[in-house]
Amino acid sequence: MRIDLHTHSSISDGTDTPEELVAAAVSAGVDVIGLCDHDTFDGLDAAGAAGERLGVRVVRGIEISAEHRGVSVHLLGYGCRVEDGPLDDELARIREGRTGRIPAMLDRLAAAGMPIDDVLDDFVGDSPSVGRPHLADAMIAKGYVSDRREAFDSYLADGGPMFVARYATPLEVGLDLVRAAGGASVIAHPWGRVSRDQLPPVLLAGLARSGRLDGLEVDHQDHDTATRTELRALAADLGLLATGSSDYHGTGKQDHDLACNTTAPDVLDELTARVARRGGRFV
Ligand code: AMP
Ligand code: ZN
Ligand code: FE
Ligand code: FE
């Protein structure tokens, strides 16, 4: 059984619609796929319906823009009840922050000789969760950069020349919101772009001890072999589940093919059981 618990659709910054994503899972021989769009649940019903049609189990997820001491942390929530008021309000606040910073970034781009405001809407499409990758796509269309990676490396990355900060949920608040909505929490790529100094073992240990955190995403393309080994040992020490996922974004991210990393069936079973106990909805 091939299980890939972290993917994105065009409802956030992936390039496949939810239906296309599920079809891509079929082609890749993936049995279980977690849809974790950034800060929105809007793709889940379409993906779930496509999953029923095509014989793929679609796990209902989200990737919440969180932060710890000003450093960006991506929090995966699995099985949250989407009608949960407090979580919904918080996600709306994050999405407002996403939309709200765009004019400032467009101003910076224009001042640097890269006007793009006339085409941005074409790339945001159906997404209620506008992000830097959409800006990157508009920059590509204008010929300013050749791909998303170049856009991030040269301009858009955290702290880059065109970067404007936006609201993100304090990590511990995010963990509590996921739990209150019946879900299970996994920190995405904990030592990927964020270093172990910024998200140290002692912090992860505290979250594990408090019982609010369920797992760590260990196998991810942003982690090298040594990092994976270290994180896997840490997760085992702390009694946290260890997941593995592609973080697939369609053509929007190179080297993140579906099921390039996978999650063990017993981990999926444990997540399923926890969400059932908490009254969430996993699939
Ligand atoms: P934002 O949602 O605006 O905070 O933009 C961050 C998102 O951009 C991440 O969640 C990734 O999906 C994507 N991203 C970050 N760095 C890169 C990169 N170097 N190349 C392509 N996509 C990236
Ligand atoms: Zn993304
Ligand atoms: Fe992420
Ligand atoms: Fe992601």
mmCIF file of C-alpha atoms and ligand atoms in Angstrom:
data_model
loop_
_atom_site.group_PDB
_atom_site.id
_atom_site.type_symbol
_atom_site.label_atom_id
_atom_site.label_comp_id
_atom_site.label_asym_id
_atom_site.label_seq_id
_atom_site.Cartn_x
_atom_site.Cartn_y
_atom_site.Cartn_z
ATOM 1 C CA MET A 1 0.000 0.000 0.000
ATOM 2 C CA ARG A 2 1.420 3.407 -1.024
ATOM 3 C CA ILE A 3 0.415 6.260 1.259
ATOM 4 C CA ASP A 4 1.289 9.893 0.530
ATOM 5 C CA LEU A 5 -0.127 12.180 3.214
ATOM 6 C CA HIS A 6 0.843 15.671 2.046
ATOM 7 C CA THR A 7 -0.103 17.059 -1.365
ATOM 8 C CA HIS A 8 -1.478 20.316 -2.773
ATOM 9 C CA SER A 9 -4.085 21.157 -5.402
ATOM 10 C CA SER A 10 -4.882 24.317 -7.352
ATOM 11 C CA ILE A 11 -7.164 25.293 -4.460
ATOM 12 C CA SER A 12 -3.921 26.522 -2.919
ATOM 13 C CA ASP A 13 -0.611 26.622 -4.808
ATOM 14 C CA GLY A 14 -0.523 23.245 -6.569
ATOM 15 C CA THR A 15 -1.151 23.082 -10.304
ATOM 16 C CA ASP A 16 -3.565 20.092 -10.470
ATOM 17 C CA THR A 17 -7.246 20.570 -9.691
ATOM 18 C CA PRO A 18 -8.422 18.257 -6.887
ATOM 19 C CA GLU A 19 -9.816 15.861 -9.515
ATOM 20 C CA GLU A 20 -6.566 15.926 -11.504
ATOM 21 C CA LEU A 21 -4.599 15.324 -8.333
ATOM 22 C CA VAL A 22 -6.594 12.173 -7.571
ATOM 23 C CA ALA A 23 -6.199 11.012 -11.180
ATOM 24 C CA ALA A 24 -2.444 11.598 -10.865
ATOM 25 C CA ALA A 25 -2.475 9.445 -7.728
ATOM 26 C CA VAL A 26 -4.094 6.626 -9.712
ATOM 27 C CA SER A 27 -1.428 6.930 -12.426
ATOM 28 C CA ALA A 28 1.331 6.904 -9.807
ATOM 29 C CA GLY A 29 -0.112 3.814 -8.096
ATOM 30 C CA VAL A 30 -0.867 5.696 -4.877
ATOM 31 C CA ASP A 31 -3.611 4.138 -2.732
ATOM 32 C CA VAL A 32 -4.023 6.850 -0.097
ATOM 33 C CA ILE A 33 -3.501 10.550 -0.632
ATOM 34 C CA GLY A 34 -3.676 13.377 1.908
ATOM 35 C CA LEU A 35 -4.829 16.704 0.479
ATOM 36 C CA CYS A 36 -3.270 19.463 2.597
ATOM 37 C CA ASP A 37 -3.890 22.735 0.833
ATOM 38 C CA HIS A 38 -2.522 25.829 2.539
ATOM 39 C CA ASP A 39 -5.042 27.371 4.949
ATOM 40 C CA THR A 40 -8.186 26.159 3.201
ATOM 41 C CA PHE A 41 -10.457 23.115 3.179
ATOM 42 C CA ASP A 42 -12.106 24.105 -0.104
ATOM 43 C CA GLY A 43 -10.636 21.283 -2.198
ATOM 44 C CA LEU A 44 -11.568 18.413 0.102
ATOM 45 C CA ASP A 45 -15.072 17.582 -1.096
ATOM 46 C CA ALA A 46 -14.094 17.532 -4.779
ATOM 47 C CA ALA A 47 -11.024 15.426 -4.030
ATOM 48 C CA GLY A 48 -13.056 13.044 -1.858
ATOM 49 C CA ALA A 49 -15.691 12.594 -4.571
ATOM 50 C CA ALA A 50 -12.987 11.943 -7.166
ATOM 51 C CA GLY A 51 -11.372 9.481 -4.773
ATOM 52 C CA GLU A 52 -14.613 7.514 -4.474
ATOM 53 C CA ARG A 53 -14.978 7.458 -8.244
ATOM 54 C CA LEU A 54 -11.393 6.432 -8.932
ATOM 55 C CA GLY A 55 -10.715 4.139 -5.979
ATOM 56 C CA VAL A 56 -8.263 6.329 -4.064
ATOM 57 C CA ARG A 57 -8.680 6.948 -0.343
ATOM 58 C CA VAL A 58 -8.456 10.720 0.169
ATOM 59 C CA VAL A 59 -7.424 11.828 3.657
ATOM 60 C CA ARG A 60 -8.836 15.231 4.593
ATOM 61 C CA GLY A 61 -5.990 17.494 5.595
ATOM 62 C CA ILE A 62 -4.788 21.069 5.764
ATOM 63 C CA GLU A 63 -1.413 22.801 6.018
ATOM 64 C CA ILE A 64 -1.775 25.703 8.417
ATOM 65 C CA SER A 65 0.587 28.692 8.230
ATOM 66 C CA ALA A 66 1.878 28.819 11.788
ATOM 67 C CA GLU A 67 4.862 30.460 13.450
ATOM 68 C CA HIS A 68 7.113 30.024 16.434
ATOM 69 C CA ARG A 69 8.971 33.142 17.563
ATOM 70 C CA GLY A 70 8.536 34.711 14.160
ATOM 71 C CA VAL A 71 9.817 31.660 12.273
ATOM 72 C CA SER A 72 7.422 30.051 9.808
ATOM 73 C CA VAL A 73 6.194 26.578 10.828
ATOM 74 C CA HIS A 74 3.861 24.545 8.625
ATOM 75 C CA LEU A 75 1.347 22.582 10.662
ATOM 76 C CA LEU A 76 -0.478 19.670 9.047
ATOM 77 C CA GLY A 77 -3.931 18.959 10.456
ATOM 78 C CA TYR A 78 -5.606 15.665 9.563
ATOM 79 C CA GLY A 79 -9.292 14.945 10.014
ATOM 80 C CA CYS A 80 -10.395 18.356 11.266
ATOM 81 C CA ARG A 81 -14.111 19.063 11.221
ATOM 82 C CA VAL A 82 -14.295 21.778 8.590
ATOM 83 C CA GLU A 83 -17.330 23.412 10.147
ATOM 84 C CA ASP A 84 -15.445 24.067 13.395
ATOM 85 C CA GLY A 85 -15.986 27.768 14.125
ATOM 86 C CA PRO A 86 -12.758 28.757 15.886
ATOM 87 C CA LEU A 87 -10.533 26.946 13.378
ATOM 88 C CA ASP A 88 -12.501 28.379 10.482
ATOM 89 C CA ASP A 89 -12.179 31.917 11.865
ATOM 90 C CA GLU A 90 -8.441 31.496 12.273
ATOM 91 C CA LEU A 91 -8.014 30.192 8.724
ATOM 92 C CA ALA A 92 -9.996 33.172 7.425
ATOM 93 C CA ARG A 93 -7.633 35.457 9.322
ATOM 94 C CA ILE A 94 -4.602 33.794 7.736
ATOM 95 C CA ARG A 95 -6.122 34.028 4.259
ATOM 96 C CA GLU A 96 -6.859 37.733 4.808
ATOM 97 C CA GLY A 97 -3.185 38.170 5.661
ATOM 98 C CA ARG A 98 -2.243 36.360 2.461
ATOM 99 C CA THR A 99 -4.424 38.632 0.338
ATOM 100 C CA GLY A 100 -3.539 41.727 2.310
ATOM 101 C CA ARG A 101 0.191 41.583 1.705
ATOM 102 C CA ILE A 102 -0.075 41.171 -2.062
ATOM 103 C CA PRO A 103 -0.328 44.906 -2.912
ATOM 104 C CA ALA A 104 2.871 45.612 -0.969
ATOM 105 C CA MET A 105 4.696 42.842 -2.812
ATOM 106 C CA LEU A 106 3.358 44.098 -6.159
ATOM 107 C CA ASP A 107 4.612 47.570 -5.249
ATOM 108 C CA ARG A 108 8.073 46.197 -4.533
ATOM 109 C CA LEU A 109 8.116 44.244 -7.767
ATOM 110 C CA ALA A 110 6.980 47.272 -9.755
ATOM 111 C CA ALA A 111 9.601 49.464 -8.088
ATOM 112 C CA ALA A 112 12.212 46.909 -9.132
ATOM 113 C CA GLY A 113 11.016 47.124 -12.748
ATOM 114 C CA MET A 114 8.849 44.006 -12.645
ATOM 115 C CA PRO A 115 5.197 45.105 -12.870
ATOM 116 C CA ILE A 116 2.791 42.143 -12.820
ATOM 117 C CA ASP A 117 -0.495 43.303 -11.348
ATOM 118 C CA ASP A 118 -2.324 42.951 -14.671
ATOM 119 C CA VAL A 119 -1.807 39.190 -14.820
ATOM 120 C CA LEU A 120 -1.821 38.020 -11.202
ATOM 121 C CA ASP A 121 -5.524 37.052 -11.216
ATOM 122 C CA ASP A 122 -4.861 34.623 -14.061
ATOM 123 C CA PHE A 123 -2.613 32.600 -11.780
ATOM 124 C CA VAL A 124 -4.554 32.744 -8.542
ATOM 125 C CA GLY A 125 -7.469 31.036 -10.335
ATOM 126 C CA ASP A 126 -9.792 29.157 -7.969
ATOM 127 C CA SER A 127 -7.551 29.526 -4.952
ATOM 128 C CA PRO A 128 -8.927 31.384 -1.927
ATOM 129 C CA SER A 129 -5.413 31.140 -0.493
ATOM 130 C CA VAL A 130 -3.130 33.354 -2.573
ATOM 131 C CA GLY A 131 0.562 32.759 -2.054
ATOM 132 C CA ARG A 132 3.996 33.622 -3.318
ATOM 133 C CA PRO A 133 3.912 30.736 -5.803
ATOM 134 C CA HIS A 134 1.089 32.544 -7.623
ATOM 135 C CA LEU A 135 3.238 35.673 -7.774
ATOM 136 C CA ALA A 136 6.077 33.500 -9.031
ATOM 137 C CA ASP A 137 3.863 32.141 -11.822
ATOM 138 C CA ALA A 138 2.939 35.679 -12.856
ATOM 139 C CA MET A 139 6.651 36.590 -12.864
ATOM 140 C CA ILE A 140 7.359 33.596 -15.107
ATOM 141 C CA ALA A 141 4.596 34.664 -17.510
ATOM 142 C CA LYS A 142 6.146 38.129 -17.675
ATOM 143 C CA GLY A 143 9.538 36.600 -18.400
ATOM 144 C CA TYR A 144 11.210 37.952 -15.249
ATOM 145 C CA VAL A 145 12.221 34.481 -14.020
ATOM 146 C CA SER A 146 12.241 31.030 -15.558
ATOM 147 C CA ASP A 147 10.606 29.018 -12.780
ATOM 148 C CA ARG A 148 9.209 29.175 -9.238
ATOM 149 C CA ARG A 149 12.511 28.159 -7.748
ATOM 150 C CA GLU A 150 14.320 31.095 -9.345
ATOM 151 C CA ALA A 151 11.539 33.444 -8.238
ATOM 152 C CA PHE A 152 11.935 32.282 -4.640
ATOM 153 C CA ASP A 153 15.728 32.127 -4.635
ATOM 154 C CA SER A 154 16.145 35.582 -6.182
ATOM 155 C CA TYR A 155 13.175 37.529 -4.840
ATOM 156 C CA LEU A 156 10.392 35.899 -2.841
ATOM 157 C CA ALA A 157 11.944 33.695 -0.164
ATOM 158 C CA ASP A 158 11.545 34.689 3.502
ATOM 159 C CA GLY A 159 13.794 37.694 3.978
ATOM 160 C CA GLY A 160 14.243 38.111 0.200
ATOM 161 C CA PRO A 161 14.068 41.525 -1.496
ATOM 162 C CA MET A 162 10.364 41.259 -2.441
ATOM 163 C CA PHE A 163 9.246 39.446 0.717
ATOM 164 C CA VAL A 164 6.535 40.978 2.866
ATOM 165 C CA ALA A 165 5.572 39.179 6.085
ATOM 166 C CA ARG A 166 1.991 38.153 6.768
ATOM 167 C CA TYR A 167 -0.033 36.879 9.705
ATOM 168 C CA ALA A 168 0.563 33.279 10.823
ATOM 169 C CA THR A 169 -0.964 31.402 13.761
ATOM 170 C CA PRO A 170 1.162 30.892 16.872
ATOM 171 C CA LEU A 171 2.131 27.208 16.753
ATOM 172 C CA GLU A 172 0.600 26.240 20.085
ATOM 173 C CA VAL A 173 -2.659 27.979 19.182
ATOM 174 C CA GLY A 174 -2.704 26.028 15.909
ATOM 175 C CA LEU A 175 -2.165 22.740 17.726
ATOM 176 C CA ASP A 176 -5.051 23.461 20.072
ATOM 177 C CA LEU A 177 -7.357 24.494 17.228
ATOM 178 C CA VAL A 178 -6.649 21.279 15.307
ATOM 179 C CA ARG A 179 -7.273 19.174 18.387
ATOM 180 C CA ALA A 180 -10.486 21.018 19.251
ATOM 181 C CA ALA A 181 -11.713 20.366 15.694
ATOM 182 C CA GLY A 182 -11.180 16.629 16.184
ATOM 183 C CA GLY A 183 -7.965 16.461 14.179
ATOM 184 C CA ALA A 184 -4.439 15.134 14.503
ATOM 185 C CA SER A 185 -1.369 17.387 14.179
ATOM 186 C CA VAL A 186 1.877 16.729 12.371
ATOM 187 C CA ILE A 187 4.603 19.347 11.949
ATOM 188 C CA ALA A 188 5.490 19.489 8.243
ATOM 189 C CA HIS A 189 9.173 19.343 7.186
ATOM 190 C CA PRO A 190 10.319 20.524 10.663
ATOM 191 C CA TRP A 191 13.978 20.844 9.746
ATOM 192 C CA GLY A 192 13.606 21.755 6.095
ATOM 193 C CA ARG A 193 13.911 25.467 5.438
ATOM 194 C CA VAL A 194 13.639 26.015 9.184
ATOM 195 C CA SER A 195 16.678 24.801 11.069
ATOM 196 C CA ARG A 196 16.925 22.682 14.182
ATOM 197 C CA ASP A 197 18.134 25.784 16.020
ATOM 198 C CA GLN A 198 14.860 27.509 15.294
ATOM 199 C CA LEU A 199 12.718 24.447 16.051
ATOM 200 C CA PRO A 200 14.933 22.624 18.544
ATOM 201 C CA PRO A 201 14.393 19.137 19.992
ATOM 202 C CA VAL A 202 13.588 20.652 23.385
ATOM 203 C CA LEU A 203 10.652 22.571 21.875
ATOM 204 C CA LEU A 204 9.370 19.475 20.055
ATOM 205 C CA ALA A 205 9.771 17.496 23.277
ATOM 206 C CA GLY A 206 7.670 20.026 25.156
ATOM 207 C CA LEU A 207 4.906 19.861 22.556
ATOM 208 C CA ALA A 208 5.000 16.064 22.616
ATOM 209 C CA ARG A 209 4.887 15.970 26.417
ATOM 210 C CA SER A 210 1.934 18.334 26.474
ATOM 211 C CA GLY A 211 0.040 15.793 24.354
ATOM 212 C CA ARG A 212 -0.940 18.350 21.706
ATOM 213 C CA LEU A 213 1.312 17.134 18.919
ATOM 214 C CA ASP A 214 0.795 13.779 17.197
ATOM 215 C CA GLY A 215 3.670 13.524 14.795
ATOM 216 C CA LEU A 216 6.559 14.807 12.730
ATOM 217 C CA GLU A 217 6.932 14.664 8.965
ATOM 218 C CA VAL A 218 10.287 12.905 8.797
ATOM 219 C CA ASP A 219 10.599 11.795 5.183
ATOM 220 C CA HIS A 220 10.400 14.952 3.077
ATOM 221 C CA GLN A 221 12.510 16.206 0.187
ATOM 222 C CA ASP A 222 13.719 19.179 2.253
ATOM 223 C CA HIS A 223 15.406 16.740 4.701
ATOM 224 C CA ASP A 224 18.694 15.069 3.792
ATOM 225 C CA THR A 225 19.464 11.529 4.918
ATOM 226 C CA ALA A 226 21.183 12.560 8.141
ATOM 227 C CA THR A 227 18.308 14.862 9.080
ATOM 228 C CA ARG A 228 15.779 12.097 8.461
ATOM 229 C CA THR A 229 17.729 9.687 10.627
ATOM 230 C CA GLU A 230 17.943 12.200 13.441
ATOM 231 C CA LEU A 231 14.274 13.202 13.228
ATOM 232 C CA ARG A 232 13.126 9.581 13.091
ATOM 233 C CA ALA A 233 15.055 8.827 16.270
ATOM 234 C CA LEU A 234 13.686 11.949 17.939
ATOM 235 C CA ALA A 235 10.106 11.031 17.009
ATOM 236 C CA ALA A 236 10.611 7.529 18.423
ATOM 237 C CA ASP A 237 12.086 8.970 21.634
ATOM 238 C CA LEU A 238 9.214 11.372 22.076
ATOM 239 C CA GLY A 239 6.472 8.886 21.205
ATOM 240 C CA LEU A 240 5.511 10.871 18.098
ATOM 241 C CA LEU A 241 4.302 9.358 14.839
ATOM 242 C CA ALA A 242 6.682 9.679 11.896
ATOM 243 C CA THR A 243 5.156 10.386 8.486
ATOM 244 C CA GLY A 244 6.610 10.601 4.991
ATOM 245 C CA SER A 245 5.131 12.543 2.094
ATOM 246 C CA SER A 246 5.860 14.135 -1.244
ATOM 247 C CA ASP A 247 4.494 17.667 -0.686
ATOM 248 C CA TYR A 248 3.471 17.353 -4.339
ATOM 249 C CA HIS A 249 2.537 20.649 -6.051
ATOM 250 C CA GLY A 250 2.021 19.338 -9.610
ATOM 251 C CA THR A 251 4.383 21.136 -11.945
ATOM 252 C CA GLY A 252 4.839 23.853 -9.310
ATOM 253 C CA LYS A 253 7.662 22.124 -7.461
ATOM 254 C CA GLN A 254 10.473 20.049 -8.946
ATOM 255 C CA ASP A 255 11.580 16.812 -7.301
ATOM 256 C CA HIS A 256 8.365 16.385 -5.306
ATOM 257 C CA ASP A 257 6.746 13.601 -7.344
ATOM 258 C CA LEU A 258 3.778 11.805 -5.805
ATOM 259 C CA ALA A 259 4.888 9.099 -3.345
ATOM 260 C CA CYS A 260 8.564 10.057 -3.567
ATOM 261 C CA ASN A 261 8.238 9.610 0.214
ATOM 262 C CA THR A 262 5.526 7.522 1.848
ATOM 263 C CA THR A 263 3.942 6.839 5.237
ATOM 264 C CA ALA A 264 3.772 3.385 6.826
ATOM 265 C CA PRO A 265 0.306 1.742 7.012
ATOM 266 C CA ASP A 266 0.451 1.411 10.812
ATOM 267 C CA VAL A 267 1.001 5.180 11.132
ATOM 268 C CA LEU A 268 -2.033 5.797 8.933
ATOM 269 C CA ASP A 269 -4.046 3.392 11.098
ATOM 270 C CA GLU A 270 -3.004 5.233 14.248
ATOM 271 C CA LEU A 271 -3.906 8.640 12.791
ATOM 272 C CA THR A 272 -7.256 7.224 11.688
ATOM 273 C CA ALA A 273 -7.934 5.868 15.182
ATOM 274 C CA ARG A 274 -6.993 9.134 16.915
ATOM 275 C CA VAL A 275 -9.226 11.203 14.677
ATOM 276 C CA ALA A 276 -12.107 8.756 15.230
ATOM 277 C CA ARG A 277 -11.647 9.064 19.017
ATOM 278 C CA ARG A 278 -11.619 12.848 18.798
ATOM 279 C CA GLY A 279 -14.747 13.083 16.686
ATOM 280 C CA GLY A 280 -13.058 14.375 13.537
ATOM 281 C CA ARG A 281 -13.600 13.329 9.961
ATOM 282 C CA PHE A 282 -10.591 11.665 8.376
ATOM 283 C CA VAL A 283 -11.893 10.694 4.915
HETATM 284 P P1 AMP B 1 3.408 31.520 0.953
HETATM 285 O O1 AMP B 1 2.283 30.535 0.919
HETATM 286 O O2 AMP B 1 3.138 32.785 0.258
HETATM 287 O O3 AMP B 1 3.984 31.696 2.325
HETATM 288 O O4 AMP B 1 4.581 30.823 0.086
HETATM 289 C C1 AMP B 1 5.210 29.677 0.596
HETATM 290 C C2 AMP B 1 4.930 28.474 -0.276
HETATM 291 O O5 AMP B 1 5.707 28.573 -1.453
HETATM 292 C C3 AMP B 1 5.398 27.194 0.370
HETATM 293 O O6 AMP B 1 4.386 26.606 1.107
HETATM 294 C C4 AMP B 1 5.775 26.341 -0.789
HETATM 295 O O7 AMP B 1 4.644 25.692 -1.290
HETATM 296 C C5 AMP B 1 6.249 27.329 -1.813
HETATM 297 N N1 AMP B 1 7.709 27.486 -1.880
HETATM 298 C C6 AMP B 1 8.520 27.886 -0.918
HETATM 299 N N2 AMP B 1 9.802 27.932 -1.348
HETATM 300 C C7 AMP B 1 9.761 27.527 -2.645
HETATM 301 C C8 AMP B 1 10.746 27.362 -3.639
HETATM 302 N N3 AMP B 1 12.044 27.608 -3.399
HETATM 303 N N4 AMP B 1 10.337 26.949 -4.853
HETATM 304 C C9 AMP B 1 9.041 26.700 -5.099
HETATM 305 N N5 AMP B 1 8.061 26.837 -4.183
HETATM 306 C C10 AMP B 1 8.420 27.254 -2.971
HETATM 307 ZN ZN ZN B 2 2.629 25.091 -1.184
HETATM 308 FE FE FE B 3 5.019 23.371 3.748
HETATM 309 FE FE FE B 4 3.030 21.654 1.593
#
